Amino acid sequence: HYTYYHCTKRIKPDCSNPSIRAEKLEAQILDVLSRIRIPNEFHQWAIKQLREEHSKAIVAREEVKKSQRRKFDNCVKKLDRLLDMRLAGEITAEQFQIKKEELDREREHFGELLKDNEHRHDVWLDNADAIFSFSETAKEKFENGTIEHKRRILSCLGSNLLLTNGKLSLSLDLGLGLFLEVAPKLNEEQTRLEPAEKLDISMFEGGKDTTCPDWLTIFDELITAVEDGKFDSPPMNYEFVGKFIHI
């Protein structure tokens, strides 16, 4: 008994691509999941470092937020004074309107900066942890999961899924795209050290003073990804990932 997948023809009614056996499609998905898989040891170490970086960033961000809050409050005070001046007849209606529009733009600008600051603080570290967990465990979960689990894992991989002549292509989630680049280096390092020198997370309790220089290089790439906003609000279904990890 074989299971086949075929095009639903919702987007392209005249699609002529043939159906594909489930095991052949799943083999291609497993290949992608294998290429983004990271070792548990690196996951633990990197998240620990990211949390430390996050703590430092909070201190710096609070100073920025205070500055933005002062500028926002100053705009509000200027608007209040401007209204008082207009009511007292010290400026014309035209002067009032021109200055009010200018101050409204400033107030809106600093208000948006304050909201963005709060949002970024709230989401990126949790998103990073979820995507690390997905990269580490998705292959195993896919191999042992139900049909529904497999579908949800595939949906978490990215978007624009296409099956052309039996070949799967997709646009990886921004964060997962990073792991596609760094996972081979990490797994090569782990393979090099096994079995005699199997990686032990206790080797890295000293933080960034690690004996694996490749880890530091890769960690720098992760920090760049954070700064570029790749963990801010990617399209991945993180609510499902949180549940998925405990399957």
mmCIF file with all atom_site columns, C-alpha atoms in Angstrom, residues 1 5 23 26 44 52 66 81 83 90 99 131-132 145 149 155 157 165 167 169 173-174 183 208 227:
data_model
loop_
_atom_site.group_PDB
_atom_site.id
_atom_site.type_symbol
_atom_site.label_atom_id
_atom_site.label_alt_id
_atom_site.label_comp_id
_atom_site.label_asym_id
_atom_site.label_entity_id
_atom_site.label_seq_id
_atom_site.pdbx_PDB_ins_code
_atom_site.Cartn_x
_atom_site.Cartn_y
_atom_site.Cartn_z
_atom_site.occupancy
_atom_site.B_iso_or_equiv
_atom_site.pdbx_formal_charge
_atom_site.auth_seq_id
_atom_site.auth_comp_id
_atom_site.auth_asym_id
_atom_site.auth_atom_id
_atom_site.pdbx_PDB_model_num
ATOM 1  C CA . HIS A 1 1   ? 0.000  0.000  0.000   1.00 0.00 ? 1   HIS A CA 1
ATOM 2  C CA . TYR A 1 5   ? 0.834  13.363 -2.876  1.00 0.00 ? 5   TYR A CA 1
ATOM 3  C CA . GLU A 1 23  ? 8.327  8.289  1.098   1.00 0.00 ? 23  GLU A CA 1
ATOM 4  C CA . GLU A 1 26  ? 9.426  12.845 2.947   1.00 0.00 ? 26  GLU A CA 1
ATOM 5  C CA . GLN A 1 44  ? 22.510 25.180 24.990  1.00 0.00 ? 44  GLN A CA 1
ATOM 6  C CA . GLU A 1 52  ? 23.819 37.256 28.461  1.00 0.00 ? 52  GLU A CA 1
ATOM 7  C CA . LYS A 1 66  ? 14.590 57.074 28.559  1.00 0.00 ? 66  LYS A CA 1
ATOM 8  C CA . ARG A 1 81  ? 2.213  75.382 25.178  1.00 0.00 ? 81  ARG A CA 1
ATOM 9  C CA . LEU A 1 83  ? -2.337 75.575 22.292  1.00 0.00 ? 83  LEU A CA 1
ATOM 10 C CA . GLU A 1 90  ? -0.114 85.183 20.632  1.00 0.00 ? 90  GLU A CA 1
ATOM 11 C CA . LYS A 1 99  ? 3.746  74.184 14.139  1.00 0.00 ? 99  LYS A CA 1
ATOM 12 C CA . ILE A 1 131 ? 13.909 28.338 16.232  1.00 0.00 ? 131 ILE A CA 1
ATOM 13 C CA . PHE A 1 132 ? 17.026 26.770 17.820  1.00 0.00 ? 132 PHE A CA 1
ATOM 14 C CA . GLY A 1 145 ? 5.580  12.014 14.050  1.00 0.00 ? 145 GLY A CA 1
ATOM 15 C CA . HIS A 1 149 ? 2.842  16.586 12.803  1.00 0.00 ? 149 HIS A CA 1
ATOM 16 C CA . SER A 1 155 ? 4.647  24.473 7.211   1.00 0.00 ? 155 SER A CA 1
ATOM 17 C CA . LEU A 1 157 ? 10.070 25.356 7.398   1.00 0.00 ? 157 LEU A CA 1
ATOM 18 C CA . ASN A 1 165 ? 8.696  17.056 -11.484 1.00 0.00 ? 165 ASN A CA 1
ATOM 19 C CA . LYS A 1 167 ? 11.564 17.967 -6.766  1.00 0.00 ? 167 LYS A CA 1
ATOM 20 C CA . SER A 1 169 ? 11.658 23.665 -3.399  1.00 0.00 ? 169 SER A CA 1
ATOM 21 C CA . ASP A 1 173 ? 12.163 31.005 7.149   1.00 0.00 ? 173 ASP A CA 1
ATOM 22 C CA . LEU A 1 174 ? 14.717 33.820 7.657   1.00 0.00 ? 174 LEU A CA 1
ATOM 23 C CA . ALA A 1 183 ? 24.751 23.760 10.742  1.00 0.00 ? 183 ALA A CA 1
ATOM 24 C CA . LYS A 1 208 ? 32.854 32.916 25.224  1.00 0.00 ? 208 LYS A CA 1
ATOM 25 C CA . GLU A 1 227 ? 20.759 42.968 14.803  1.00 0.00 ? 227 GLU A CA 1
#
